[in-house]
CSV table of C-alpha atoms in Angstrom, one decimal:
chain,number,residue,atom,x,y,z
D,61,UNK,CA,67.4,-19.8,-41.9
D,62,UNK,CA,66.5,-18.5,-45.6
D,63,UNK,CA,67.8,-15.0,-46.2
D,64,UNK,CA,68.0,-13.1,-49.5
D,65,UNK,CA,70.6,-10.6,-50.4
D,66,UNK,CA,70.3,-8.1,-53.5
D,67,UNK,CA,73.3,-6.8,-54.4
D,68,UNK,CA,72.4,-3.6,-55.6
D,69,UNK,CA,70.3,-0.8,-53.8
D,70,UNK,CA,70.1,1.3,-57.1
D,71,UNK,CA,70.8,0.1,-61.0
D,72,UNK,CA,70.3,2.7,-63.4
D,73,UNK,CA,70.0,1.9,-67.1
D,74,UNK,CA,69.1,4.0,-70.5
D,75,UNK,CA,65.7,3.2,-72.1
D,76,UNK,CA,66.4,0.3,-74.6
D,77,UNK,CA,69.6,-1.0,-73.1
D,78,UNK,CA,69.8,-4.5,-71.0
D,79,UNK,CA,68.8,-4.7,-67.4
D,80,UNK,CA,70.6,-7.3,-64.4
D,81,UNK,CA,69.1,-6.9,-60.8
D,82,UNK,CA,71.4,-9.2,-58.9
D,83,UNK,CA,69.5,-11.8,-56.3
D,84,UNK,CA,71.8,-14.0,-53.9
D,85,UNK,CA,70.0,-16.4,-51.7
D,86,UNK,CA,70.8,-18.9,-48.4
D,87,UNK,CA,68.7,-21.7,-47.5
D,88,UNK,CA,68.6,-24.8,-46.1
D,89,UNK,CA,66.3,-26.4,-48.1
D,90,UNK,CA,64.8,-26.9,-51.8
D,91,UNK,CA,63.6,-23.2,-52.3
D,92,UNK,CA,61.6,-21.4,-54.2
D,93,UNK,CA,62.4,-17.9,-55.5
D,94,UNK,CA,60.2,-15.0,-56.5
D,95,UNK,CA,60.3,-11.1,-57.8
D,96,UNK,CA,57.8,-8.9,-57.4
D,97,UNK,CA,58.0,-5.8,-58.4
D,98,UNK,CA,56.4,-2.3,-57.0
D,99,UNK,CA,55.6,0.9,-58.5
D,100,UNK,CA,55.3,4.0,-56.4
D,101,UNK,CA,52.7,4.3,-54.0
D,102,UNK,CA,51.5,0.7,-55.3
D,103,UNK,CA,50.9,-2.9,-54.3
D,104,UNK,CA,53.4,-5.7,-55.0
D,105,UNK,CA,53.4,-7.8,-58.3
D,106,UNK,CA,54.2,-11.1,-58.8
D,107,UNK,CA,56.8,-10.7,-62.0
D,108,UNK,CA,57.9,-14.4,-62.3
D,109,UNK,CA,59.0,-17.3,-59.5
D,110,UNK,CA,60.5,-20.8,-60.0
D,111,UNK,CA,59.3,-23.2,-57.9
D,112,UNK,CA,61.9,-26.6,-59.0
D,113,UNK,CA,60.8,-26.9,-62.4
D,114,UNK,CA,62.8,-25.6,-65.5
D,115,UNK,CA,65.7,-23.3,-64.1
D,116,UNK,CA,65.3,-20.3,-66.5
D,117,UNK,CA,61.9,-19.0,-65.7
D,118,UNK,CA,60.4,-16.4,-68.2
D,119,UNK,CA,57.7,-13.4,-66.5
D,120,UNK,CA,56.0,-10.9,-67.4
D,121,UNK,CA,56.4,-8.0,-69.3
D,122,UNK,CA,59.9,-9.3,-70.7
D,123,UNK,CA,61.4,-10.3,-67.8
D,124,UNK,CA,63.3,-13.4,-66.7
D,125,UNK,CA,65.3,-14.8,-64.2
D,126,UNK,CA,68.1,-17.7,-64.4
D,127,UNK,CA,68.1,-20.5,-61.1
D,128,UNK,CA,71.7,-20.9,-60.8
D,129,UNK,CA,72.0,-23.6,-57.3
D,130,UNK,CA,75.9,-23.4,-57.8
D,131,UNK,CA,76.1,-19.4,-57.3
D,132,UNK,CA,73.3,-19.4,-55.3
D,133,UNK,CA,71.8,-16.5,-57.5
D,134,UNK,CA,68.5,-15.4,-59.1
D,135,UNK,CA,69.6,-12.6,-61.3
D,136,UNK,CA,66.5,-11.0,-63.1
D,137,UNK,CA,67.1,-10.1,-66.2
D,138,UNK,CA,65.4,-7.7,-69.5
D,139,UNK,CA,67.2,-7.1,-72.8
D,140,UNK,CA,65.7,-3.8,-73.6
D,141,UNK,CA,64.4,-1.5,-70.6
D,142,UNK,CA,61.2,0.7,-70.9
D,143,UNK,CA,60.7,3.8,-68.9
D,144,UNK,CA,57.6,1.9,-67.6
D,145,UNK,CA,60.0,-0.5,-65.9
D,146,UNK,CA,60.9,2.3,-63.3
D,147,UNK,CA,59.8,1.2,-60.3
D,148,UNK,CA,61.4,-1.0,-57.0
D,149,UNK,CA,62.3,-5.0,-57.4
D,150,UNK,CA,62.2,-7.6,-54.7
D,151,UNK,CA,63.5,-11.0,-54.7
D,152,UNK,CA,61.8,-13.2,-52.2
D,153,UNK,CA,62.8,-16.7,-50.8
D,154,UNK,CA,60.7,-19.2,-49.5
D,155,UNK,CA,61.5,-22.3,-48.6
D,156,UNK,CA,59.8,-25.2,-45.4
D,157,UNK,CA,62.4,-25.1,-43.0
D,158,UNK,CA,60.4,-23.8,-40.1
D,159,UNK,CA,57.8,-26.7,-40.9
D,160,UNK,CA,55.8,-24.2,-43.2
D,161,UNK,CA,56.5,-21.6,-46.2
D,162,UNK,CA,57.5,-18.8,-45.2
D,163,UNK,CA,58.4,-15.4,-47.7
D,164,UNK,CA,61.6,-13.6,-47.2
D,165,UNK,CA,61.9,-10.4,-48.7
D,166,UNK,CA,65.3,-9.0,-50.1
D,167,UNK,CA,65.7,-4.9,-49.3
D,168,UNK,CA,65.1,-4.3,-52.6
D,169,UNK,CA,66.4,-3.0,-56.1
D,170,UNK,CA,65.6,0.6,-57.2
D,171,UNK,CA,65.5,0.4,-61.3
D,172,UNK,CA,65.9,4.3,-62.4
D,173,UNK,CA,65.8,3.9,-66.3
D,174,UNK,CA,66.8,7.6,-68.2
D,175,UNK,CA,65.6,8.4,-72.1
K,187,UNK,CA,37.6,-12.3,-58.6
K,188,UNK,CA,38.5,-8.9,-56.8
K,189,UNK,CA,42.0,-9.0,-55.3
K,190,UNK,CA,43.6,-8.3,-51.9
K,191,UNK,CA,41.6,-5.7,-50.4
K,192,UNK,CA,43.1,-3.4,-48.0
K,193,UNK,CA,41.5,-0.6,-46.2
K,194,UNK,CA,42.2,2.5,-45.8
K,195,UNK,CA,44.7,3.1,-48.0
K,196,UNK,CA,45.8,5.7,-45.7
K,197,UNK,CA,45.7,6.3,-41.8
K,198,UNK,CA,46.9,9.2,-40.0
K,199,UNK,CA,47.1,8.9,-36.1
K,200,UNK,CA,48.0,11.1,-33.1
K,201,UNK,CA,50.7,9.8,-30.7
K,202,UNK,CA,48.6,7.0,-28.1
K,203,UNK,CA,45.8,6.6,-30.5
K,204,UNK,CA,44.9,3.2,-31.8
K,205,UNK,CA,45.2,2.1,-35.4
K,206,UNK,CA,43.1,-0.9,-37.4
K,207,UNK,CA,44.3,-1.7,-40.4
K,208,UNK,CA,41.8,-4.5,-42.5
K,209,UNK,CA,42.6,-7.2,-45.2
K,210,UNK,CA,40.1,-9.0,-47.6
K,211,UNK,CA,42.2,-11.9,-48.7
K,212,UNK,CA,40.7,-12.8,-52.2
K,213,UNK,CA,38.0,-15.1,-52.3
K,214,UNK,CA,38.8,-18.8,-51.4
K,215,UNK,CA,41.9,-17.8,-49.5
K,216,UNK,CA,42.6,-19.3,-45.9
K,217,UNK,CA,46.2,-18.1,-45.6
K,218,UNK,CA,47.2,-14.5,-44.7
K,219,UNK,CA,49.9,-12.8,-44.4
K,220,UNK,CA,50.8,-9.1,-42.9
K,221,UNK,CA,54.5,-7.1,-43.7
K,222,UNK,CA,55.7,-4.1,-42.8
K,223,UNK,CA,57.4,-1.9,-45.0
K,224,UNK,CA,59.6,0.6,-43.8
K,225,UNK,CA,61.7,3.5,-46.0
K,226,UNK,CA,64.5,2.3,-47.7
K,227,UNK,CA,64.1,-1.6,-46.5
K,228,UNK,CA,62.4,-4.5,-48.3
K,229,UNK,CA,58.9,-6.1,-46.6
K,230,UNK,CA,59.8,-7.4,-43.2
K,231,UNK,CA,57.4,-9.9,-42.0
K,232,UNK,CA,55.1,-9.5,-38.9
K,233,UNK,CA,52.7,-12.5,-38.5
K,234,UNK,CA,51.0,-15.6,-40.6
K,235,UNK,CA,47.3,-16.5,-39.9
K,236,UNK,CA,44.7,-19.1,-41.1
K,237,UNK,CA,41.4,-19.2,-40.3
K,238,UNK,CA,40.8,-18.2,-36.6
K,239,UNK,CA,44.8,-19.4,-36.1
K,240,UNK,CA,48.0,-17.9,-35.3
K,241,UNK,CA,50.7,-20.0,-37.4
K,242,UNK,CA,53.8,-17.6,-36.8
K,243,UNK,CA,54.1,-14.2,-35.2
K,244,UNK,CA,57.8,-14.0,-34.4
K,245,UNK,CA,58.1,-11.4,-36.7
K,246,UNK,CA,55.5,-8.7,-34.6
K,247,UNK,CA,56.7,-7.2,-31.7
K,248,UNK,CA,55.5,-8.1,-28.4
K,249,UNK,CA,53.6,-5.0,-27.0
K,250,UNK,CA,51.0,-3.1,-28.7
K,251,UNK,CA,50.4,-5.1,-32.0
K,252,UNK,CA,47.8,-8.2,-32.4
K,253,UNK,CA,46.2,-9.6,-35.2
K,254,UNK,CA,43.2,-11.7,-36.0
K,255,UNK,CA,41.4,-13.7,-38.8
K,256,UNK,CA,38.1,-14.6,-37.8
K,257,UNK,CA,35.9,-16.9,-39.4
K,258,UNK,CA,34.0,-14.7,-40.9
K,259,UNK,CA,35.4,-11.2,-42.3
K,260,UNK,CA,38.4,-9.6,-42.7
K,261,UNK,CA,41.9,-10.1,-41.2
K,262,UNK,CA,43.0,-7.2,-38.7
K,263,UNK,CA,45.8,-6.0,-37.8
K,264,UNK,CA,45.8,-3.8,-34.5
K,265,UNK,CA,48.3,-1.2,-33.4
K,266,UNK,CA,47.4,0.0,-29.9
K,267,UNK,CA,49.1,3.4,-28.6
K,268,UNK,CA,50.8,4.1,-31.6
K,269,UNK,CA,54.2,5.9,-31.6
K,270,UNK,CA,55.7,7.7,-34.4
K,271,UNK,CA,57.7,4.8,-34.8
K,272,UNK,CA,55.0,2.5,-36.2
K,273,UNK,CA,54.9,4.9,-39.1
K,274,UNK,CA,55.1,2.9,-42.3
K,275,UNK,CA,53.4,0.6,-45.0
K,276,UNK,CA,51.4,-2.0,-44.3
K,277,UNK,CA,51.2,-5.0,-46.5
K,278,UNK,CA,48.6,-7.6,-46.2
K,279,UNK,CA,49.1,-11.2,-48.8
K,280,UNK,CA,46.8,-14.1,-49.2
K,281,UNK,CA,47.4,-17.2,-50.9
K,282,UNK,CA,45.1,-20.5,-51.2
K,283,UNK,CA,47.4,-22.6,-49.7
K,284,UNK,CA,50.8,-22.1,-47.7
K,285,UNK,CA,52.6,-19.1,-50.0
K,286,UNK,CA,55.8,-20.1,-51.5
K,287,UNK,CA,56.3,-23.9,-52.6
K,288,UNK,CA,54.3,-23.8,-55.4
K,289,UNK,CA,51.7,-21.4,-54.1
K,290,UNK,CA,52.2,-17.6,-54.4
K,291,UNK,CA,51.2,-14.8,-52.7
K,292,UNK,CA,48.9,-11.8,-53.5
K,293,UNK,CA,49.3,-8.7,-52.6
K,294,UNK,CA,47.2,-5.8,-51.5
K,295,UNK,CA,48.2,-2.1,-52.6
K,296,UNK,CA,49.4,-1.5,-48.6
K,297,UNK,CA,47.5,0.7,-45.6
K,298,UNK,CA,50.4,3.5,-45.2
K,299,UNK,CA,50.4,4.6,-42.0
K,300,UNK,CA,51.4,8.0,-40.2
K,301,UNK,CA,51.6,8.6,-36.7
K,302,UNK,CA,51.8,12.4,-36.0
């Protein structure tokens, strides 16, 4: 069974300084990997996803994530946070094991990001 | 091309009262998808539907909740004699194909839920 597990319930950062929301994932098969992101009282949004193709996988707004198969990781990643970036991050697996794709969600990441 | 349409946005219940909660997939999608969200937890999922088929519903529980796609209108997700455990957020995702290899999902903005 595919399971996700983010490392972090809560990162906080400064406004300009780097950002790491740490993704570990299980599955049996070839995955693919996902983060969404939600702001409050919001629908999610697809930020970026790799899907077997090149393993550093750049997003939206600024955002990127590294495939790593060894460490089983998807570590999201931004270079300089914005206070716009405030909001809660979910890594998602999904991968054919039960005979179709299914999504599995991670419990989440809440960025806090100060002046 | 409008996006995931849920409706309402919000729903307040009493205690035994029955709540609908609708999805729009965006246009040209088959495949939906319905996740609950509960306070401090990620989505959890609760059931995948195509057209006028149940795929998967292992993740809703057994009494109480049901869910349809019909072949013409939205996707609904029923919660009969709601208990104040059922309060929560209710996600709804459509994709054109099966979401996740290849294909994401979208999201709607969730039907948040409280039972009183």
């Amino acid at each position: 069974a595919q399971s996700v597990t983010q490392l972090d319930s809560h990162v906080s950062v400064s406004e300009g300084t780097p950002v790491l929301l740490r993704c570990n994932y299980s599955s049996s098969y070839s995955p693919s990997l996902f983060w969404y992101v939600q702001h409050p009282n919001k629908g999610l949004q697809l930020l970026l996803k790799y899907t077997s193709a090149a393993t550093l996988v750049k997003g939206i707004n600024g955002f990127e994530a590294e495939f790593k198969k060894s460490e089983t990781s998807f570590h999201l990643t931004k270079p300089s946070a914005h206070m716009s970036d405030a909001a809660e991050y979910f890594c998602v697996v999904s991968d054919k094991a039960s005979g179709y794709s299914t999504l599995t969600f991670g419990k989440g990441t809440m960025l806090l990001v100060s002046p | 091309n409008a996006g995931v349409m849920q409706n309402p946005r919000h729903l307040v219940r009493r205690r035994g009262q029955e709540a609908r909660l609708r999805c729009s997939p965006m246009k040209g999608h088959s495949h939906v998808y319905w996740y609950r969200q509960l306070p401090e937890e990620g989505l959890k999922f609760m059931v995948y539907l195509q057209k006028e088929n149940i795929i998967d519903e292992s993740g809703m529980p057994k009494e109480r909740f049901s869910a349809e796609f019909p072949k013409e209108g939205p996707s609904i997700l029923r919660i009969q004699q709601v208990v104040r455990g059922d309060s929560a957020a209710y996600f709804c995702a459509s994709s054109p194909l099966e979401a996740g290899q290849n294909t994401e999902a979208f999201f709607g903005q969730g039907t948040r839920l409280t039972v009183v």
